[in-house]
Structure formats: structure tokens, C-alpha cells
Coordinates of C-alpha atoms in Angstrom, one line a residue:
Chain A
M864 CA 0.0 0.0 0.0
K865 CA 2.9 2.3 0.9
A866 CA 4.4 1.8 -2.5
L867 CA 1.1 2.7 -4.2
E868 CA 0.9 5.9 -2.1
Y869 CA 4.5 6.8 -3.2
I870 CA 3.6 6.3 -6.8
R871 CA 0.4 8.4 -6.4
L872 CA 2.4 11.3 -4.8
A873 CA 5.1 11.0 -7.4
L874 CA 2.6 11.2 -10.3
R875 CA 0.9 14.2 -8.6
D876 CA 4.3 16.0 -8.4
I877 CA 5.1 15.2 -12.0
K878 CA 1.7 16.5 -13.2
S879 CA 2.2 19.6 -11.2
I880 CA 5.7 20.2 -12.6
L881 CA 4.6 19.6 -16.2
G882 CA 1.4 21.6 -15.7
G883 CA 3.4 24.5 -14.2
S884 CA 5.9 24.4 -17.0
A885 CA 3.2 24.2 -19.7
S886 CA 1.2 27.1 -18.2
G887 CA 4.5 29.1 -17.9
A888 CA 5.2 28.5 -21.6
L889 CA 1.7 29.4 -22.5
A890 CA 1.9 32.6 -20.5
W891 CA 5.1 33.5 -22.2
E892 CA 3.6 32.9 -25.6
Y893 CA 0.5 34.9 -24.6
R894 CA 2.7 37.9 -23.6
E895 CA 4.7 37.7 -26.7
M896 CA 1.6 37.8 -28.9
E897 CA 0.3 40.8 -27.0
N898 CA 3.6 42.4 -27.4
L899 CA 3.5 41.7 -31.2
F900 CA 0.0 43.1 -31.4
A901 CA 1.0 46.3 -29.7
L902 CA 4.1 46.6 -31.9
L903 CA 2.0 46.2 -35.0
I904 CA -0.5 48.8 -33.9
L905 CA 2.2 51.3 -32.8
H906 CA 4.4 50.6 -35.9
P907 CA 4.9 54.3 -36.9
A908 CA 6.6 54.8 -33.5
A909 CA 8.5 51.5 -33.7
G910 CA 9.6 52.0 -37.3
I911 CA 8.2 48.8 -38.7
P912 CA 5.6 48.3 -41.4
G913 CA 2.1 48.0 -40.2
P914 CA -1.6 48.9 -40.6
P915 CA -2.7 52.5 -41.4
A916 CA -2.1 54.7 -38.4
G917 CA -5.7 55.7 -38.1
L918 CA -6.5 52.1 -36.9
A919 CA -4.0 52.6 -34.1
L920 CA -5.9 55.8 -33.0
A921 CA -9.1 53.8 -32.9
L922 CA -7.6 50.8 -31.0
L923 CA -5.3 52.6 -28.5
P924 CA -8.0 53.4 -25.9
D925 CA -8.5 49.6 -25.4
L926 CA -4.9 48.5 -25.5
E927 CA -3.5 49.6 -22.2
R928 CA -2.5 46.1 -21.1
E929 CA -0.7 45.4 -24.4
L930 CA 1.2 48.6 -24.1
V931 CA 2.2 47.7 -20.5
V932 CA 3.5 44.4 -21.9
L933 CA 5.3 46.2 -24.7
L934 CA 7.0 48.6 -22.3
A935 CA 8.0 45.8 -20.0
R936 CA 9.5 43.9 -23.0
A937 CA 11.4 47.0 -24.0
R938 CA 12.7 47.4 -20.4
D939 CA 13.9 43.7 -20.3
A940 CA 15.3 43.8 -23.9
D941 CA 18.9 43.8 -22.7
D942 CA 18.4 40.3 -21.1
P943 CA 16.2 38.3 -23.5
L944 CA 17.9 35.0 -22.8
G945 CA 17.4 35.4 -19.0
D946 CA 13.7 36.0 -19.7
L947 CA 13.5 32.9 -21.9
F948 CA 15.4 30.7 -19.5
S949 CA 13.4 31.7 -16.5
T950 CA 10.2 31.0 -18.4
F951 CA 11.3 27.5 -19.4
E952 CA 13.2 26.9 -16.2
V953 CA 16.3 26.0 -18.1
M954 CA 18.7 27.0 -15.4
Chain B
M475 CA -29.5 50.9 -66.2
V476 CA -29.5 51.0 -62.4
P477 CA -28.0 54.3 -61.2
P478 CA -24.6 54.0 -59.6
R479 CA -24.3 54.7 -55.8
I480 CA -21.1 56.7 -56.3
V481 CA -19.5 58.5 -59.2
L482 CA -15.9 59.6 -58.7
F483 CA -13.9 62.0 -60.8
T484 CA -10.1 62.1 -60.9
G485 CA -7.3 62.9 -63.3
K486 CA -4.1 64.9 -63.7
G487 CA -4.0 68.2 -61.8
G488 CA -5.6 70.9 -63.8
A489 CA -7.4 68.6 -66.2
G490 CA -10.8 69.9 -65.1
K491 CA -12.0 67.2 -62.6
T492 CA -13.9 69.6 -60.5
T493 CA -15.6 71.2 -63.5
C494 CA -16.6 67.8 -64.9
A495 CA -17.8 66.6 -61.5
A496 CA -19.9 69.7 -61.1
A497 CA -21.3 69.6 -64.6
F498 CA -22.1 65.9 -64.2
A499 CA -23.9 66.4 -60.9
L500 CA -26.0 69.3 -62.3
A501 CA -26.9 67.3 -65.4
W502 CA -27.8 64.3 -63.2
A503 CA -30.0 66.5 -61.0
R504 CA -31.7 68.2 -63.9
R505 CA -32.8 64.7 -65.1
G506 CA -34.7 64.3 -61.8
R507 CA -32.0 62.2 -60.1
P508 CA -31.0 63.5 -56.7
A509 CA -27.3 63.9 -56.0
M510 CA -24.8 64.9 -53.3
L511 CA -21.7 66.5 -54.8
A512 CA -18.7 66.4 -52.5
S513 CA -15.1 67.6 -52.9
L514 CA -12.5 65.4 -51.1
D515 CA -9.6 67.4 -52.6
P516 CA -7.7 69.1 -49.8
A517 CA -7.1 72.0 -52.4
H518 CA -10.9 72.6 -52.9
N519 CA -12.2 74.7 -55.7
L520 CA -15.7 73.2 -56.1
G521 CA -17.2 76.3 -54.5
D522 CA -15.3 78.5 -57.0
V523 CA -16.6 76.4 -60.0
L524 CA -20.2 76.5 -58.7
G525 CA -19.9 80.2 -57.7
L526 CA -21.0 79.4 -54.2
E527 CA -19.5 79.5 -50.7
L528 CA -19.2 75.8 -49.6
G529 CA -18.1 74.2 -46.4
P530 CA -18.3 70.8 -44.7
E531 CA -22.1 71.1 -44.2
A532 CA -24.0 70.3 -47.4
R533 CA -26.1 73.1 -48.9
E534 CA -28.6 73.0 -51.7
V535 CA -27.4 74.1 -55.2
L536 CA -30.7 73.5 -56.9
P537 CA -33.6 71.2 -56.2
G538 CA -32.2 67.7 -56.0
L539 CA -28.6 68.7 -55.7
R540 CA -26.6 69.3 -52.6
A541 CA -22.9 70.2 -52.4
M542 CA -20.1 70.3 -49.8
E543 CA -16.4 70.6 -49.4
A544 CA -15.0 68.2 -46.8
D545 CA -12.7 69.6 -44.1
L546 CA -10.2 66.7 -44.1
D547 CA -7.9 68.5 -41.5
A548 CA -10.8 68.7 -39.0
E549 CA -11.5 65.0 -39.7
E550 CA -7.9 64.0 -38.9
R551 CA -7.8 66.2 -35.8
G552 CA -11.1 64.7 -34.7
H553 CA -9.5 61.2 -34.6
V554 CA -6.5 62.4 -32.7
N555 CA -8.6 64.3 -30.1
R556 CA -11.1 61.4 -29.7
A557 CA -8.1 59.0 -29.0
K558 CA -6.6 61.4 -26.5
E559 CA -9.9 61.9 -24.7
L560 CA -10.5 58.1 -24.4
V561 CA -6.9 57.3 -23.4
R562 CA -7.2 60.1 -20.7
R563 CA -10.3 58.5 -19.3
R564 CA -9.2 54.9 -19.4
Y565 CA -5.4 54.8 -18.8
R566 CA -3.5 55.3 -15.6
Y567 CA -2.4 58.9 -15.0
L568 CA 1.3 58.3 -15.6
T569 CA 0.8 56.3 -18.8
V570 CA -1.4 59.0 -20.2
A571 CA 1.4 61.5 -20.0
S572 CA 3.7 59.3 -22.1
M573 CA 0.9 58.4 -24.6
E574 CA 0.0 61.9 -25.7
P575 CA 3.1 62.4 -27.9
I576 CA 2.6 59.0 -29.4
I577 CA -1.0 59.9 -30.3
E578 CA 0.2 63.1 -31.9
L579 CA 2.8 61.2 -33.9
L580 CA 0.1 58.8 -35.1
G581 CA -2.0 61.7 -36.1
D582 CA 0.8 62.9 -38.4
A583 CA 1.7 59.5 -39.8
P584 CA 1.6 58.7 -43.5
G585 CA -1.8 57.5 -44.7
Q586 CA -3.8 59.8 -42.4
P587 CA -5.1 62.1 -45.3
E588 CA -6.2 59.0 -47.2
Q589 CA -8.0 57.6 -44.1
A590 CA -9.7 61.0 -43.5
A591 CA -10.9 61.1 -47.1
V592 CA -12.2 57.5 -46.9
E593 CA -14.0 58.2 -43.5
V594 CA -15.8 61.2 -45.1
M595 CA -16.7 59.1 -48.1
M596 CA -18.1 56.3 -45.9
K597 CA -20.2 58.8 -43.9
L598 CA -21.5 60.5 -47.1
A599 CA -22.2 57.1 -48.7
D600 CA -24.2 56.1 -45.5
G601 CA -26.1 59.4 -45.7
T602 CA -26.9 59.1 -49.5
D603 CA -28.1 55.5 -49.0
Q604 CA -30.7 56.9 -46.7
T605 CA -31.8 59.7 -49.0
D606 CA -31.5 57.8 -52.3
E607 CA -29.0 60.4 -53.7
T608 CA -26.1 59.4 -55.9
L609 CA -22.8 60.5 -54.3
V610 CA -20.7 62.4 -56.8
V611 CA -17.1 62.8 -55.6
D612 CA -14.5 65.3 -56.8
L613 CA -11.3 63.4 -55.9
P614 CA -7.8 64.9 -55.6
P615 CA -5.4 64.4 -58.6
S616 CA -4.8 60.8 -59.6
G617 CA -1.6 60.2 -57.6
Q618 CA -3.5 60.7 -54.4
A619 CA -6.8 59.5 -55.7
W620 CA -5.7 55.9 -56.4
R621 CA -4.3 55.7 -52.8
I622 CA -7.7 56.8 -51.5
L623 CA -9.5 54.3 -53.7
A624 CA -7.1 51.5 -52.7
F625 CA -7.3 52.4 -49.0
P626 CA -10.5 50.5 -48.0
T627 CA -9.0 47.2 -49.4
L628 CA -5.7 47.8 -47.6
M629 CA -7.5 48.5 -44.3
E630 CA -9.8 45.5 -44.6
R631 CA -6.8 43.2 -45.3
W632 CA -4.9 44.5 -42.3
C633 CA -7.9 44.3 -40.0
K634 CA -8.6 40.7 -41.0
S635 CA -5.0 39.7 -40.2
L636 CA -5.1 41.6 -36.9
E637 CA -8.5 40.0 -36.0
K638 CA -6.9 36.5 -36.5
L639 CA -4.0 37.4 -34.3
R640 CA -6.4 38.8 -31.7
G641 CA -8.4 35.6 -31.8
R642 CA -5.2 33.6 -31.0
I643 CA -4.5 35.9 -28.1
L644 CA -8.0 35.5 -26.8
D645 CA -7.7 31.7 -27.1
R646 CA -4.6 31.7 -25.0
R647 CA -6.2 34.1 -22.5
K648 CA -9.1 31.6 -22.1
T649 CA -6.7 28.7 -21.5
L650 CA -4.7 30.6 -19.0
N651 CA -7.8 31.8 -17.1
H652 CA -9.0 28.2 -17.1
L653 CA -5.7 26.7 -15.9
L654 CA -4.5 29.3 -13.4
G655 CA -7.8 30.9 -12.3
D656 CA -7.0 34.0 -10.1
D657 CA -3.3 33.6 -10.8
S658 CA -3.8 34.1 -14.6
P659 CA -1.6 36.9 -16.0
A660 CA -4.5 37.9 -18.3
R661 CA -5.6 40.9 -16.2
A662 CA -6.0 44.6 -16.9
P663 CA -3.2 46.9 -15.6
N664 CA -3.5 47.5 -11.8
H665 CA -5.2 50.9 -11.3
G666 CA -4.5 50.9 -7.6
K667 CA -6.9 48.0 -7.1
T668 CA -5.9 45.0 -5.0
T669 CA -7.4 42.6 -7.5
P670 CA -7.0 43.9 -11.1
E671 CA -9.9 43.3 -13.4
K672 CA -10.0 40.0 -15.3
L673 CA -9.9 40.4 -19.0
T674 CA -12.5 38.8 -21.3
S675 CA -11.5 36.0 -23.6
V676 CA -14.9 36.1 -25.4
R677 CA -14.5 37.6 -28.9
D678 CA -17.9 39.3 -29.0
A679 CA -17.1 41.0 -25.7
D680 CA -13.6 42.1 -26.5
P681 CA -13.6 45.8 -27.5
V682 CA -10.4 45.4 -29.7
T683 CA -12.1 42.7 -31.7
G684 CA -15.2 44.8 -31.9
T685 CA -13.3 47.8 -33.3
L686 CA -11.5 45.5 -35.9
R687 CA -14.8 44.0 -37.0
S688 CA -16.4 47.4 -37.4
F689 CA -13.4 48.5 -39.6
I690 CA -13.6 45.2 -41.6
R691 CA -17.4 45.7 -42.1
R692 CA -17.3 49.4 -43.1
H693 CA -14.1 49.3 -45.2
G694 CA -15.0 46.0 -46.8
A695 CA -18.4 47.3 -47.9
L696 CA -16.8 50.4 -49.5
A697 CA -14.1 48.3 -51.1
R698 CA -16.7 46.0 -52.7
T699 CA -18.7 49.0 -53.9
L700 CA -15.6 50.6 -55.5
K701 CA -14.7 47.3 -57.2
D702 CA -18.2 46.9 -58.7
P703 CA -18.4 49.1 -61.9
E704 CA -22.2 49.0 -61.7
K705 CA -22.2 50.6 -58.3
A706 CA -19.2 52.9 -58.6
W707 CA -18.3 54.7 -61.7
I708 CA -14.6 55.9 -61.6
V709 CA -14.4 58.6 -64.2
G710 CA -11.0 59.8 -65.5
V711 CA -10.6 63.3 -66.8
A712 CA -7.8 63.6 -69.3
L713 CA -6.2 66.3 -71.5
P714 CA -5.0 65.7 -75.0
D715 CA -1.3 65.9 -74.1
T716 CA 1.4 63.3 -73.6
L717 CA 1.9 63.8 -69.9
A718 CA -1.9 63.7 -69.1
I719 CA -2.3 60.6 -71.3
R720 CA 0.5 58.8 -69.5
E721 CA -0.9 59.7 -66.1
T722 CA -4.3 58.5 -67.1
R723 CA -2.8 55.2 -68.3
R724 CA -1.0 54.8 -64.9
L725 CA -4.2 55.5 -63.1
K726 CA -6.0 52.9 -65.2
D727 CA -3.3 50.3 -64.5
R728 CA -3.1 51.0 -60.8
L729 CA -6.9 50.8 -60.4
G730 CA -6.8 47.5 -62.3
A731 CA -4.0 46.1 -60.0
N732 CA -6.3 46.9 -57.0
G733 CA -9.4 45.2 -58.6
M734 CA -11.0 48.4 -59.8
R735 CA -11.8 49.7 -63.2
L736 CA -11.6 53.1 -64.9
T737 CA -15.3 53.0 -65.9
A738 CA -15.3 56.1 -68.1
L739 CA -13.0 58.6 -69.6
L740 CA -13.7 62.3 -70.4
L741 CA -11.4 64.2 -72.7
N742 CA -11.3 67.9 -71.8
R743 CA -10.1 70.9 -73.8
A744 CA -9.9 68.9 -77.0
G745 CA -8.8 70.8 -80.2
P746 CA -9.6 69.8 -83.8
G747 CA -6.5 67.6 -84.1
S748 CA -6.7 66.0 -80.6
K749 CA -6.1 62.3 -80.6
M750 CA -6.2 59.7 -77.9
P751 CA -4.6 56.2 -78.0
N752 CA -6.8 53.1 -78.6
D753 CA -6.6 51.9 -75.0
L754 CA -7.9 55.3 -73.8
R755 CA -10.9 56.0 -75.9
P756 CA -12.9 58.8 -74.3
D757 CA -16.7 58.5 -73.6
V758 CA -17.2 62.2 -74.1
I759 CA -15.0 64.9 -75.7
F760 CA -15.4 68.5 -74.4
P761 CA -14.1 71.2 -76.8
D762 CA -11.5 73.7 -75.7
L763 CA -13.6 76.9 -75.0
G764 CA -10.6 78.9 -73.9
H765 CA -12.1 79.2 -70.4
G766 CA -13.8 76.8 -68.0
P767 CA -17.5 77.2 -67.4
R768 CA -18.3 78.7 -64.0
G769 CA -21.6 78.7 -62.1
P770 CA -24.7 76.5 -62.8
A771 CA -25.8 78.5 -65.8
E772 CA -22.6 78.2 -67.7
L773 CA -22.1 74.5 -66.6
A774 CA -25.6 73.9 -68.2
D775 CA -23.8 74.2 -71.6
W776 CA -22.2 70.9 -70.9
D777 CA -25.6 69.3 -70.0
E778 CA -26.1 67.6 -73.4
L779 CA -22.6 66.1 -73.6
M780 CA -22.8 64.9 -70.0
G781 CA -26.0 63.1 -71.0
V782 CA -23.8 60.7 -72.9
L783 CA -22.1 59.7 -69.7
I784 CA -25.3 59.7 -67.8
D785 CA -26.8 57.2 -70.3
G786 CA -24.0 54.8 -69.2
P787 CA -20.2 54.6 -69.6
S788 CA -19.1 52.7 -72.7
T789 CA -17.3 50.1 -70.6
L790 CA -20.6 49.0 -69.1
K791 CA -22.4 48.9 -72.5
Q792 CA -19.9 46.4 -74.0

């Protein structure tokens, strides 16, 4: 019985680790997509090709979160590998 | 023939676009068909041609014909001020301060004059649909006109791509909310609240998706109208000289590349020996009078010749 209990606990921990890692990766992907969306909308300021600027004026009032993500990504831009490694728990 | 919803006039600068648009609208109205004549050229002279003071509010020229000159600068400023006001209301105080210069920059970005012209055209088209008027538009010279005419397709394409990306963001937001519950990172910025607001993952409730869908619907509808030669007549006004002919051909090619067609061609200021190439056969030829007609009475002299165009452009009769 004790052995079965150990196996059950081990499986629970494995599920928790894998689940945590998967949700971390998903959160990273989610943030990157929000960052990309904000970059595309603010392309005249970022210097990349994008949709007509009038669309940005219409969307900006509803894009505060995406802009916060964009600014955070710009702030952390000098350490992209650190960000990536911490997300995937490489080190 | 079913009357078109929109008739647009363009051509090389100084070819007589405004005079032709005004003469057409007057001839159209004199035949009992109501029309709204609008100038979308930032360098307006529609009022000068009609001999009337015109502004952004439409005024009656004669029974069945209204005319206006759009204020495109005010339209552009309106978008900037609306964005500033909404950002001020919805964003955190500190973010607002850094956003205002960006909004100003966006207001001066390339493409804004075209968007302002298209916005005015969409509003006018919505209005003329209600009143059963045909919208007659005096466009800027062809270099800017084809950008305006291509703009709704461009905007629709961009908005469709962004709507797809937004959909993928919302799908991930939904999964994160489901997996992590209150620990989900998909939350609005903290405006001093202990628990920041949870963001929706439902497409119909997402305001960004709503705005994109509204742009797709409105620009898509105008793009489809402009690509349908039965609904939108795009009329080129040419002069019998090499440069004007070349510019008209470029306009025709550019429209074709964007799925539109130069529906009709008017040759203005033609002399006895004036010739046009085979690929640019004019529907109507206006003789060189030495001066352009001014005011409704003088423009009435072009009534009969305009009747040829009103009966239907040759490209639609083939």
C-alpha cells in the first residue's frame, strides 16, 4: 500500500511540474503575442511596417494592457535569454 | 441601367476634374436624379466652380442637388482628439502623459489624409443611401486618388490579419484563465486596485475585436462598392497631351491592380486635331472653350454632352 501511495504522490508532483511548465510557456507565448499586437499597432513609433495609423488611434484606448507588456518587454530587452530561460526553467 | 451609388472624378492636376464633376452632378439632378456633390480634394475649388460658398455642411445648389467641401484636416484632428480623450479616461495617469506624444505622432503618420478622405466618403455614402441620392465625388489628382481608392481594401486586409492574431491571443487568454484561475496573468493593468480586473476571452465582448470587426465591415463594404463598376463609376478626366495621357494610363493600371476599373474617360479641352490612344478611348469629348464654365448657368452648356455619360459609360455597355 505504501508503494502505491508513493507512486500516487510522485505522479501528482510530475503532473504539477509539467502543468506549471506548460502554463508558464503558454503565459510567455500569450505575452509575446500581446507584445507583437501592440508593436503592429504602434508601428509608426516603432519603425516597422504595419496597418494604417488611423487604426492605431481607434484601438489605442482599449490597448492599455498590451502597451504595458510592450514597455516591459522593451525594459527587459537587454536580457532576452534570461527571460526565456526563466520561463522554461532551463537554469 | 440601375443608377450607380457613387460617381468619382479624378485625373491629372488641372485637367478639369472639378468642372466635370460639377457639370455631371448638375446634369444628373436636372434629369430628376438626386445627387450629393462632395469635394474630397484638400485644395478645394468646387465652390469656385459653382460660384457658391461651400463648407463641410452640405447646402442646396438647386432642387435635387446638394454640395459640400469636406474639411479633411478637421476629420484628422477629430480622430486624434477622440483617441486622446478616451486614453485620458481609461489609462493610468502616468501612462497618459507618455501616450499623448505617441498619439500626436500617429495623427501625423503617412496614410492619415487618405484615411480621413475615406472616412468622409463612408459617412457620405451612408447618408446618401438613406436619401437615395447618388454620391458624386471630386477626388484629388490621380496620384493621391488611387491611394484613397485602394485604402479600403488595404485597411480591410490589415484588420482581417489583426483579427486573426487577436483571436489567437484570446484563445490563449481563455486557456490561462481556465488553468490558473485567479493567478492568470491575463488581467487589466492595476489601477491601484488589490485585484485587477479579469480580461475577457470572449470575442464578442472584446472591445479590440469589436473595433477591428467594425473596420472590416465598413471598409469591406466600401471596397466592394468601389470594385463593382455597376455601383461605382470611376471617371478619369484627361487632356490631349502626352503627360496627361501617360498619367491616365498609370491610373487605369493602378486601379486594375487593385481590382477596380476606370469606368469612363472624359477628354477635356480637345482641339480639332486632338487624338487619344486606342486603349484610352474617351466616352465624351469636351471642346476647348478657352475658359472653364463657371456657375450652374454656364455649366448647363455641358448638359447635353454629360447626358452621354449619364446614359452609361461605354465600358458598361460592351
